């Protein structure tokens, strides 16, 4: 691997490890110092390796530099050292020198504990996602702002408040008690799910960035499966659903960066390797009695990877949407259920159900209704697409609708 | 919005002689109906089925077997929904598949304690 690939690759895997271990060493209230040291380490790596080439063991090099930078920092900032040394001495039972434990075990534990801390119930969920991107994925403020379709100032404020909250709530980096683990893991899964969706469904134009967000969400979910206490069926189901969705990443955007709808995708572009990973995790999720929303969404995702467009396929999808809606209502699930109903049964039946949905202010609702009326009443279909166009805000949505209107007109 | 309970009544003896295919088809109809209510965001609680076997306790500690001894009809389950009015809830109940199998749905507004 060349340097220009090696460093981004290592950044992806090692930044969060260094940040997590240092964050644990210093305490969560000093997380920014941990992040600065991790960033400085990579900065030095890119300078040094560009001149002298990469070392034989780049990861060990990074850890050594991170350790030295930490010790330098502590030497320079006596006050900080005094503040944290009580904690570190207590933890490591060393009296004079501070120990930076970069063992595999501590790295793994620290990352998971960091995830639990970031997904602490005292934080609003968009702050959790922001922190996860910043602290666990090493995304800069600019990248997070683009991913959220907002400006840097908003993200800076959001992260600042989130860090303050972690401080005032005195959130510690630790594993939740056994009795809390299910609820806390639920919160982690929800954040990772939303993080993935942020990348997958965002109206942002930067396709590479959106894909990176999805890949990061998958990395973090996979990390949960590597620890016996978080390797639970819903976490496996979540990773399965991410794999199924991600398998269509190449197919759902055309070379111009525009969205291609599911029914118009070239299915030879679906990633077979990711689909089979998804099946593997879905099998691992299919133990025990718990049927989470991730199980249902993974099952829906699985049926979407089946290429043959049969009523049987859509009947399965319909029934999983029924279950999903019974578990938890969401407008998007309601719309998707209605689409599945049209495919599994008939358009008139789906139109009758669609008219009960009460989603008149949602452009996707009118877009779906237009789709259902196509071939039955094209005048009505055109009317629906026009209403949808008037309500749609994202450029991608407006373009797709304009195309449909163009075809009818 | 108010909450309503659907109380499902049927003749339990008609349920026993159904083939697995019929059971499956009936299950699908139930799921479609409840799923349709859930898709409107109007399902409060999916509810439960009640096992036909039961006891009835009467004054003076008299206990009889099963609620359906004296009548052909017994409560088979319940679901809770949300609607603007009794009329809207009643309209929703009209889609219940139990009606296809000779049962009925009682629609009652829930007065929260």
Coordinates of C-alpha atoms in Angstrom, one line a residue:
Chain A
X1 CA 0.0 0.0 0.0
X2 CA 1.3 3.4 -0.9
X3 CA 1.5 6.2 1.6
X4 CA -1.4 8.2 0.1
X5 CA -3.6 5.1 0.7
X6 CA -1.9 3.8 3.8
X7 CA -2.5 6.9 5.9
X8 CA -6.2 7.3 5.2
X9 CA -6.6 3.6 5.8
X10 CA -4.8 3.7 9.1
X11 CA -6.6 6.9 10.1
X12 CA -9.8 5.1 9.7
X13 CA -8.9 2.2 11.9
X14 CA -6.4 3.7 14.4
X15 CA -7.6 7.3 15.0
X16 CA -10.5 6.1 17.1
X17 CA -8.3 3.5 19.0
X18 CA -5.8 6.2 20.0
X19 CA -8.5 8.7 20.9
X20 CA -10.4 6.1 22.9
X21 CA -7.4 4.9 24.9
X22 CA -6.2 8.4 25.6
X23 CA -9.8 9.5 26.4
X24 CA -10.0 6.7 28.9
X25 CA -6.6 7.6 30.4
X26 CA -7.4 11.3 30.8
X27 CA -11.1 11.0 31.5
X28 CA -13.9 11.9 29.1
X29 CA -13.8 15.5 30.2
X30 CA -10.5 15.9 28.5
X31 CA -11.5 14.2 25.3
X32 CA -10.5 17.1 23.1
X33 CA -6.8 16.7 24.3
X34 CA -7.0 13.0 23.3
X35 CA -8.3 14.0 19.9
X36 CA -5.6 16.6 19.4
X37 CA -2.9 14.1 20.2
X38 CA -4.3 11.5 17.9
X39 CA -4.6 14.1 15.1
X40 CA -1.0 15.4 15.7
X41 CA 0.2 11.8 15.5
X42 CA -1.2 11.4 12.0
X43 CA 0.0 14.8 11.0
X44 CA 3.6 13.7 11.9
X45 CA 3.1 10.4 10.2
X46 CA 2.2 12.0 6.9
X47 CA 5.2 14.4 7.1
X48 CA 7.7 11.7 8.1
X49 CA 6.5 8.9 5.9
X50 CA 6.4 11.2 2.9
X51 CA 10.1 11.9 3.4
X52 CA 11.4 8.6 4.6
X53 CA 8.8 6.1 3.5
X54 CA 6.5 4.2 5.8
X55 CA 8.0 2.2 8.7
X56 CA 7.9 -1.6 8.7
X57 CA 5.2 -1.6 11.4
X58 CA 3.2 1.5 10.8
X59 CA 0.7 0.8 13.6
X60 CA 3.4 0.3 16.2
X61 CA 5.0 3.5 15.0
X62 CA 1.7 5.4 15.5
X63 CA 1.3 4.0 19.0
X64 CA 4.8 4.9 20.0
X65 CA 4.4 8.4 18.6
X66 CA 1.0 8.8 20.3
X67 CA 2.5 7.6 23.6
X68 CA 5.5 10.0 23.3
X69 CA 3.3 12.9 22.4
X70 CA 1.1 12.2 25.4
X71 CA 4.1 12.1 27.8
X72 CA 5.5 15.3 26.2
X73 CA 2.1 16.9 26.7
X74 CA 2.0 15.9 30.4
X75 CA 5.5 17.1 31.0
X76 CA 4.7 20.5 29.4
X77 CA 1.4 20.9 31.2
X78 CA 2.1 20.1 34.8
X79 CA -1.3 21.4 35.9
X80 CA -3.1 19.0 33.6
X81 CA -0.9 16.2 34.8
X82 CA -1.8 16.9 38.4
X83 CA -5.5 17.0 37.5
X84 CA -5.5 13.6 35.8
X85 CA -2.7 11.9 37.7
X86 CA -4.9 11.1 40.6
X87 CA -7.2 9.2 38.3
X88 CA -4.4 7.5 36.4
X89 CA -2.5 6.5 39.4
X90 CA -5.6 5.1 40.9
X91 CA -6.3 3.2 37.7
X92 CA -2.9 1.9 37.0
X93 CA -1.5 1.8 40.5
X94 CA 1.7 3.4 39.3
X95 CA 3.1 6.1 41.4
X96 CA 5.4 8.2 39.3
X97 CA 5.0 7.6 35.5
X98 CA 1.7 7.7 33.7
X99 CA 1.0 4.5 31.8
X100 CA -0.6 4.6 28.4
X101 CA -2.0 1.1 27.9
X102 CA -2.2 0.4 24.2
X103 CA -2.7 -3.3 24.5
X104 CA -5.3 -4.9 22.2
X105 CA -7.6 -5.6 25.2
X106 CA -7.6 -2.0 26.4
X107 CA -8.0 -0.7 22.9
X108 CA -11.1 -2.8 22.3
X109 CA -12.6 -2.1 25.6
X110 CA -11.9 1.7 25.4
X111 CA -13.5 1.9 22.0
X112 CA -16.7 0.2 23.2
X113 CA -16.8 2.2 26.3
X114 CA -16.4 5.4 24.3
X115 CA -19.3 4.3 22.2
X116 CA -21.5 3.8 25.2
X117 CA -20.4 7.2 26.6
X118 CA -21.1 9.0 23.3
X119 CA -24.5 7.4 23.1
X120 CA -25.4 8.4 26.7
X121 CA -29.1 9.0 27.1
X122 CA -28.5 12.5 28.4
X123 CA -27.4 13.7 25.0
X124 CA -29.8 14.5 22.1
X125 CA -29.5 12.0 19.4
X126 CA -28.1 14.4 16.8
X127 CA -25.3 15.3 19.2
X128 CA -24.6 11.6 19.6
X129 CA -24.3 11.2 15.9
X130 CA -22.1 14.3 15.7
X131 CA -19.8 13.1 18.4
X132 CA -19.6 9.6 16.9
X133 CA -18.5 11.1 13.6
X134 CA -16.0 13.4 15.3
X135 CA -14.5 11.3 18.0
X136 CA -15.0 7.7 16.7
X137 CA -14.6 8.3 13.0
X138 CA -12.2 11.3 13.1
X139 CA -14.4 13.4 10.8
X140 CA -13.6 17.1 10.7
X141 CA -16.2 19.8 11.5
X142 CA -16.5 20.6 7.8
X143 CA -17.3 17.0 6.8
X144 CA -19.9 16.6 9.6
X145 CA -21.5 19.9 8.5
X146 CA -21.7 18.6 4.9
X147 CA -23.1 15.3 6.0
X148 CA -25.8 17.0 8.1
X149 CA -26.4 19.7 5.3
X150 CA -25.7 22.5 7.8
X151 CA -22.8 24.9 8.5
X152 CA -19.7 24.5 10.6
X153 CA -20.9 26.9 13.3
X154 CA -23.9 24.8 14.0
X155 CA -21.9 21.6 14.3
X156 CA -19.2 23.4 16.5
X157 CA -21.9 24.5 18.8
X158 CA -23.6 21.2 18.9
X159 CA -20.3 19.4 19.7
X160 CA -19.4 22.0 22.3
X161 CA -22.7 21.5 24.1
X162 CA -22.4 17.8 23.9
X163 CA -19.0 17.8 25.5
X164 CA -20.2 20.2 28.2
X165 CA -23.1 17.8 28.8
X166 CA -20.8 14.8 29.2
X167 CA -18.8 16.9 31.7
X168 CA -21.8 18.1 33.8
X169 CA -23.4 14.6 33.7
X170 CA -20.0 13.2 34.7
X171 CA -20.4 10.5 32.1
X172 CA -17.6 7.9 32.6
X173 CA -16.0 5.6 30.1
X174 CA -17.1 2.3 31.4
X175 CA -19.2 -0.7 30.5
X176 CA -22.8 -0.2 31.6
X177 CA -24.0 -2.5 34.5
X178 CA -25.4 -5.8 33.4
X179 CA -28.9 -4.7 34.3
X180 CA -28.6 -1.6 32.0
X181 CA -26.8 -3.1 29.1
X182 CA -29.8 -3.9 27.0
X183 CA -31.2 -0.4 27.2
X184 CA -27.8 1.2 26.7
X185 CA -27.0 -1.1 23.8
X186 CA -30.4 -0.1 22.3
X187 CA -29.3 3.5 22.4
X188 CA -26.0 2.7 20.7
X189 CA -27.8 0.7 18.0
X190 CA -30.2 3.5 17.4
X191 CA -27.4 6.0 17.0
X192 CA -25.5 3.7 14.6
X193 CA -28.7 3.1 12.6
X194 CA -29.3 6.8 12.3
X195 CA -25.6 7.4 11.5
X196 CA -25.9 4.9 8.6
X197 CA -29.1 6.5 7.4
X198 CA -27.5 9.9 7.5
X199 CA -25.1 8.6 5.0
X200 CA -27.5 6.5 3.0
X201 CA -30.4 8.8 2.6
X202 CA -28.8 12.2 3.0
X203 CA -29.6 14.7 0.2
X204 CA -26.0 15.8 0.3
X205 CA -24.2 15.8 -3.0
X206 CA -20.9 14.4 -1.9
X207 CA -21.4 10.7 -2.7
X208 CA -17.9 9.7 -1.4
X209 CA -18.5 11.4 1.9
X210 CA -21.9 9.8 2.3
X211 CA -20.5 6.4 1.5
X212 CA -17.7 7.0 4.1
X213 CA -20.4 7.7 6.7
X214 CA -22.1 4.4 5.9
X215 CA -18.8 2.5 6.1
X216 CA -18.0 4.0 9.4
X217 CA -21.4 3.1 10.8
X218 CA -20.7 -0.5 9.7
X219 CA -17.3 -0.5 11.3
X220 CA -18.7 0.6 14.6
X221 CA -21.5 -1.9 14.5
X222 CA -19.0 -4.7 13.6
X223 CA -17.0 -3.6 16.7
X224 CA -20.1 -4.4 18.8
X225 CA -20.2 -8.0 17.4
X226 CA -16.5 -8.6 18.4
X227 CA -17.3 -8.3 22.1
X228 CA -19.4 -11.1 23.8
X229 CA -21.3 -8.6 25.9
X230 CA -22.6 -6.6 23.0
X231 CA -22.7 -9.4 20.3
X232 CA -26.5 -9.7 20.6
X233 CA -29.1 -10.5 18.0
X234 CA -30.4 -7.0 17.4
X235 CA -26.8 -5.8 16.8
X236 CA -26.3 -8.6 14.2
X237 CA -29.6 -7.7 12.6
X238 CA -28.5 -4.1 12.4
X239 CA -25.3 -5.0 10.6
X240 CA -27.2 -7.3 8.3
X241 CA -29.5 -4.5 7.3
X242 CA -26.6 -2.2 6.7
X243 CA -24.9 -4.8 4.5
X244 CA -28.1 -5.3 2.4
X245 CA -28.6 -1.6 1.9
X246 CA -24.9 -0.9 1.2
X247 CA -24.9 -3.6 -1.4
X248 CA -26.8 -1.2 -3.6
X249 CA -24.5 1.8 -3.1
X250 CA -23.0 1.6 -6.6
X251 CA -26.4 1.0 -8.3
X252 CA -28.3 3.8 -6.6
X253 CA -26.3 6.7 -8.0
X254 CA -25.6 7.3 -11.7
X255 CA -22.2 8.6 -12.9
X256 CA -23.6 12.2 -12.6
X257 CA -24.2 11.6 -8.9
X258 CA -28.0 11.5 -9.3
X259 CA -30.2 9.1 -7.4
X260 CA -31.4 6.0 -9.3
X261 CA -34.6 4.5 -7.8
X262 CA -34.7 0.9 -6.7
X263 CA -36.9 -0.3 -9.6
X264 CA -34.6 1.4 -12.2
X265 CA -31.3 0.1 -10.8
X266 CA -29.0 -2.1 -12.8
X267 CA -28.9 -5.1 -10.5
X268 CA -25.6 -6.4 -11.9
X269 CA -24.1 -3.5 -9.9
X270 CA -25.5 -4.9 -6.6
X271 CA -22.5 -6.1 -4.5
X272 CA -22.9 -9.9 -4.1
X273 CA -20.2 -10.0 -1.4
X274 CA -22.0 -7.5 0.8
X275 CA -25.3 -9.4 0.3
X276 CA -23.7 -12.6 1.5
X277 CA -22.2 -10.8 4.5
X278 CA -25.7 -9.6 5.2
X279 CA -27.1 -13.1 5.1
X280 CA -24.4 -14.3 7.4
X281 CA -25.2 -11.6 10.0
X282 CA -29.0 -12.2 9.6
X283 CA -28.4 -15.8 10.4
X284 CA -26.4 -14.9 13.5
X285 CA -29.3 -12.5 14.5
X286 CA -31.8 -15.3 14.2
X287 CA -31.4 -16.7 17.7
X288 CA -33.4 -16.1 20.8
X289 CA -37.0 -14.8 20.9
X290 CA -36.4 -11.1 20.4
X291 CA -37.7 -9.6 17.2
X292 CA -36.3 -6.1 17.0
X293 CA -37.1 -3.5 14.3
X294 CA -33.6 -4.2 13.0
X295 CA -34.6 -7.8 12.4
X296 CA -37.6 -6.7 10.5
X297 CA -35.7 -4.1 8.5
X298 CA -33.0 -6.6 7.8
X299 CA -35.6 -9.1 6.5
X300 CA -37.0 -6.3 4.3
X301 CA -33.5 -5.5 3.1
X302 CA -32.9 -9.2 2.4
X303 CA -35.9 -9.5 0.1
X304 CA -34.8 -6.3 -1.7
X305 CA -31.6 -8.2 -2.7
X306 CA -33.7 -10.8 -4.5
X307 CA -33.7 -9.8 -8.1
X308 CA -36.8 -11.6 -9.4
X309 CA -39.7 -9.1 -9.2
X310 CA -42.4 -11.6 -8.1
X311 CA -45.6 -11.1 -6.1
X312 CA -44.1 -13.6 -3.6
X313 CA -41.1 -11.3 -2.9
X314 CA -43.4 -8.3 -2.4
X315 CA -45.8 -10.4 -0.2
X316 CA -42.8 -11.1 2.2
X317 CA -41.8 -7.4 2.1
X318 CA -45.5 -6.4 2.8
X319 CA -45.8 -8.7 5.8
X320 CA -42.5 -7.5 7.3
X321 CA -43.7 -3.9 6.9
X322 CA -46.9 -4.8 8.6
X323 CA -44.9 -6.1 11.5
X324 CA -42.6 -3.1 11.5
X325 CA -45.5 -0.7 11.6
X326 CA -47.2 -2.6 14.4
X327 CA -43.9 -2.3 16.3
X328 CA -43.3 1.3 15.5
X329 CA -45.0 3.8 13.2
X330 CA -43.0 5.9 10.8
X331 CA -44.3 7.8 7.7
X332 CA -41.6 6.2 5.5
X333 CA -42.5 2.7 6.6
X334 CA -46.2 3.5 5.9
X335 CA -45.4 4.6 2.4
X336 CA -43.1 1.7 1.7
X337 CA -45.8 -0.7 3.0
X338 CA -48.3 0.8 0.6
X339 CA -45.8 0.4 -2.3
X340 CA -45.3 -3.3 -1.3
X341 CA -49.1 -3.7 -1.2
X342 CA -49.4 -2.5 -4.8
X343 CA -46.7 -4.9 -5.9
X344 CA -48.0 -7.9 -3.9
X345 CA -51.7 -7.4 -4.6
X346 CA -52.9 -4.6 -6.9
X347 CA -52.6 -0.9 -7.4
X348 CA -56.3 -0.2 -6.7
X349 CA -56.0 -1.9 -3.3
X350 CA -52.9 0.1 -2.6
X351 CA -54.6 3.4 -3.6
X352 CA -57.5 2.7 -1.2
X353 CA -55.0 2.2 1.6
X354 CA -52.8 5.2 0.5
X355 CA -55.8 7.5 0.8
X356 CA -56.1 6.7 4.5
X357 CA -52.5 7.7 5.3
X358 CA -52.9 11.3 6.2
X359 CA -49.5 12.3 4.9
X360 CA -50.7 15.1 2.5
X361 CA -47.9 17.4 3.5
X362 CA -45.2 14.8 2.6
X363 CA -44.0 15.0 -1.0
X364 CA -43.1 11.3 -1.0
X365 CA -46.8 10.6 -0.3
X366 CA -47.9 12.3 -3.5
X367 CA -45.1 10.8 -5.4
X368 CA -46.2 7.3 -4.3
X369 CA -49.8 8.1 -5.1
X370 CA -48.7 9.3 -8.6
X371 CA -46.8 6.0 -9.1
X372 CA -50.0 4.0 -8.1
X373 CA -52.2 6.0 -10.5
X374 CA -49.8 5.5 -13.4
X375 CA -51.6 3.3 -16.0
X376 CA -54.9 3.6 -14.1
X377 CA -55.5 7.3 -14.4
X378 CA -52.6 9.2 -15.9
X379 CA -54.3 12.6 -15.5
X380 CA -54.6 11.9 -11.8
X381 CA -51.0 10.6 -11.7
X382 CA -49.7 13.8 -13.3
X383 CA -51.7 15.9 -10.8
X384 CA -50.0 13.9 -7.9
X385 CA -46.5 14.3 -9.3
X386 CA -47.1 18.0 -9.7
X387 CA -48.2 18.3 -6.1
X388 CA -45.2 16.3 -5.0
X389 CA -42.9 18.6 -7.0
X390 CA -44.4 21.7 -5.3
X391 CA -43.6 20.1 -1.9
X392 CA -40.2 18.6 -2.7
X393 CA -37.2 20.5 -1.5
X394 CA -34.1 18.5 -2.4
X395 CA -32.6 18.8 -5.8
X396 CA -32.5 15.1 -6.4
X397 CA -36.2 14.6 -5.5
X398 CA -37.2 17.5 -7.8
X399 CA -35.2 16.2 -10.7
X400 CA -36.7 12.7 -10.4
X401 CA -40.2 14.2 -10.2
X402 CA -39.6 16.5 -13.2
X403 CA -38.5 13.5 -15.2
X404 CA -41.7 11.6 -14.4
X405 CA -43.8 14.7 -15.2
X406 CA -41.9 15.0 -18.5
X407 CA -42.6 11.4 -19.4
X408 CA -46.4 11.9 -18.8
X409 CA -46.6 15.3 -20.5
Chain B
X1 CA -57.9 11.8 19.2
X2 CA -59.5 9.2 21.5
X3 CA -58.6 5.6 22.2
X4 CA -60.9 2.8 21.4
X5 CA -60.9 -0.9 22.1
X6 CA -62.0 -3.5 19.6
X7 CA -63.4 -6.5 21.3
X8 CA -63.5 -9.5 19.0
X9 CA -66.1 -12.1 19.5
X10 CA -66.6 -15.4 17.7
X11 CA -67.8 -18.9 18.1
X12 CA -64.7 -20.8 19.1
X13 CA -66.0 -24.1 17.8
X14 CA -65.7 -22.7 14.2
X15 CA -62.0 -22.2 14.7
X16 CA -61.0 -25.8 15.3
X17 CA -61.8 -27.3 12.0
X18 CA -59.7 -25.1 9.8
X19 CA -56.8 -26.3 7.6
X20 CA -53.3 -24.9 8.0
X21 CA -53.8 -23.1 4.6
X22 CA -57.0 -21.5 5.9
X23 CA -55.2 -20.5 9.1
X24 CA -52.4 -19.0 7.1
X25 CA -54.7 -17.0 4.9
X26 CA -56.7 -15.8 7.9
X27 CA -53.4 -14.7 9.6
X28 CA -52.4 -12.8 6.5
X29 CA -55.8 -11.0 6.4
X30 CA -55.4 -10.0 10.1
X31 CA -51.9 -8.7 9.5
X32 CA -53.0 -6.7 6.5
X33 CA -55.8 -5.2 8.5
X34 CA -53.8 -4.3 11.6
X35 CA -50.9 -3.3 9.4
X36 CA -53.2 -0.9 7.6
X37 CA -54.3 0.7 10.9
X38 CA -50.6 0.9 12.0
X39 CA -49.7 2.5 8.7
X40 CA -52.1 5.4 9.6
X41 CA -50.3 5.7 12.9
X42 CA -53.5 4.8 14.6
X43 CA -52.6 1.6 16.3
X44 CA -52.3 2.0 20.1
X45 CA -51.7 -1.6 21.0
X46 CA -51.7 -4.7 18.8
X47 CA -53.5 -6.5 21.6
X48 CA -53.7 -10.2 22.2
X49 CA -55.7 -13.3 21.5
X50 CA -57.5 -15.0 24.3
X51 CA -57.3 -18.7 24.8
X52 CA -60.8 -20.2 24.5
X53 CA -60.3 -22.2 27.7
X54 CA -61.4 -20.2 30.8
X55 CA -63.3 -20.0 34.0
X56 CA -66.1 -17.7 35.1
X57 CA -66.3 -16.8 38.8
X58 CA -69.8 -15.9 40.0
X59 CA -71.2 -14.7 43.3
X60 CA -71.1 -17.1 46.2
X61 CA -67.8 -18.5 44.8
X62 CA -69.6 -20.4 42.1
X63 CA -67.1 -21.2 39.3
X64 CA -68.1 -22.4 35.9
X65 CA -66.0 -23.7 33.0
X66 CA -65.4 -21.3 30.1
X67 CA -67.3 -18.2 29.2
X68 CA -69.0 -19.8 26.2
X69 CA -71.1 -22.4 28.0
X70 CA -74.2 -20.3 27.9
X71 CA -73.6 -18.6 24.6
X72 CA -72.2 -19.5 21.2
X73 CA -70.1 -16.4 21.3
X74 CA -67.0 -15.7 23.3
X75 CA -64.4 -12.9 23.4
X76 CA -61.5 -14.1 21.3
X77 CA -59.2 -11.1 21.6
X78 CA -58.8 -7.3 21.6
X79 CA -56.9 -4.5 19.9
X80 CA -56.6 -0.8 20.8
X81 CA -56.7 2.0 18.2
X82 CA -56.8 5.7 18.1
X83 CA -59.5 7.7 16.2
X84 CA -61.2 11.1 16.1
X85 CA -64.6 9.6 16.9
X86 CA -66.6 6.5 17.5
X87 CA -67.8 6.7 13.9
X88 CA -64.2 6.7 12.6
X89 CA -63.3 3.8 14.8
X90 CA -66.3 1.9 13.6
X91 CA -65.3 2.5 10.0
X92 CA -61.9 1.0 10.8
X93 CA -63.5 -2.0 12.4
X94 CA -65.5 -2.7 9.2
X95 CA -62.3 -4.1 7.6
X96 CA -61.7 -6.7 10.4
X97 CA -61.4 -10.2 8.9
X98 CA -63.3 -11.7 11.8
X99 CA -66.5 -10.5 10.0
X100 CA -65.6 -12.9 7.2
X101 CA -65.7 -15.8 9.6
X102 CA -69.1 -15.1 11.3
X103 CA -67.6 -13.2 14.2
X104 CA -68.2 -9.6 15.3
X105 CA -66.3 -6.5 16.6
X106 CA -67.5 -4.4 19.5
X107 CA -66.1 -0.9 19.4
X108 CA -65.8 0.9 22.7
X109 CA -64.2 4.2 23.6
X110 CA -61.7 3.9 26.5
X111 CA -62.3 6.2 29.4
X112 CA -58.9 6.5 30.9
X113 CA -58.9 6.1 34.7

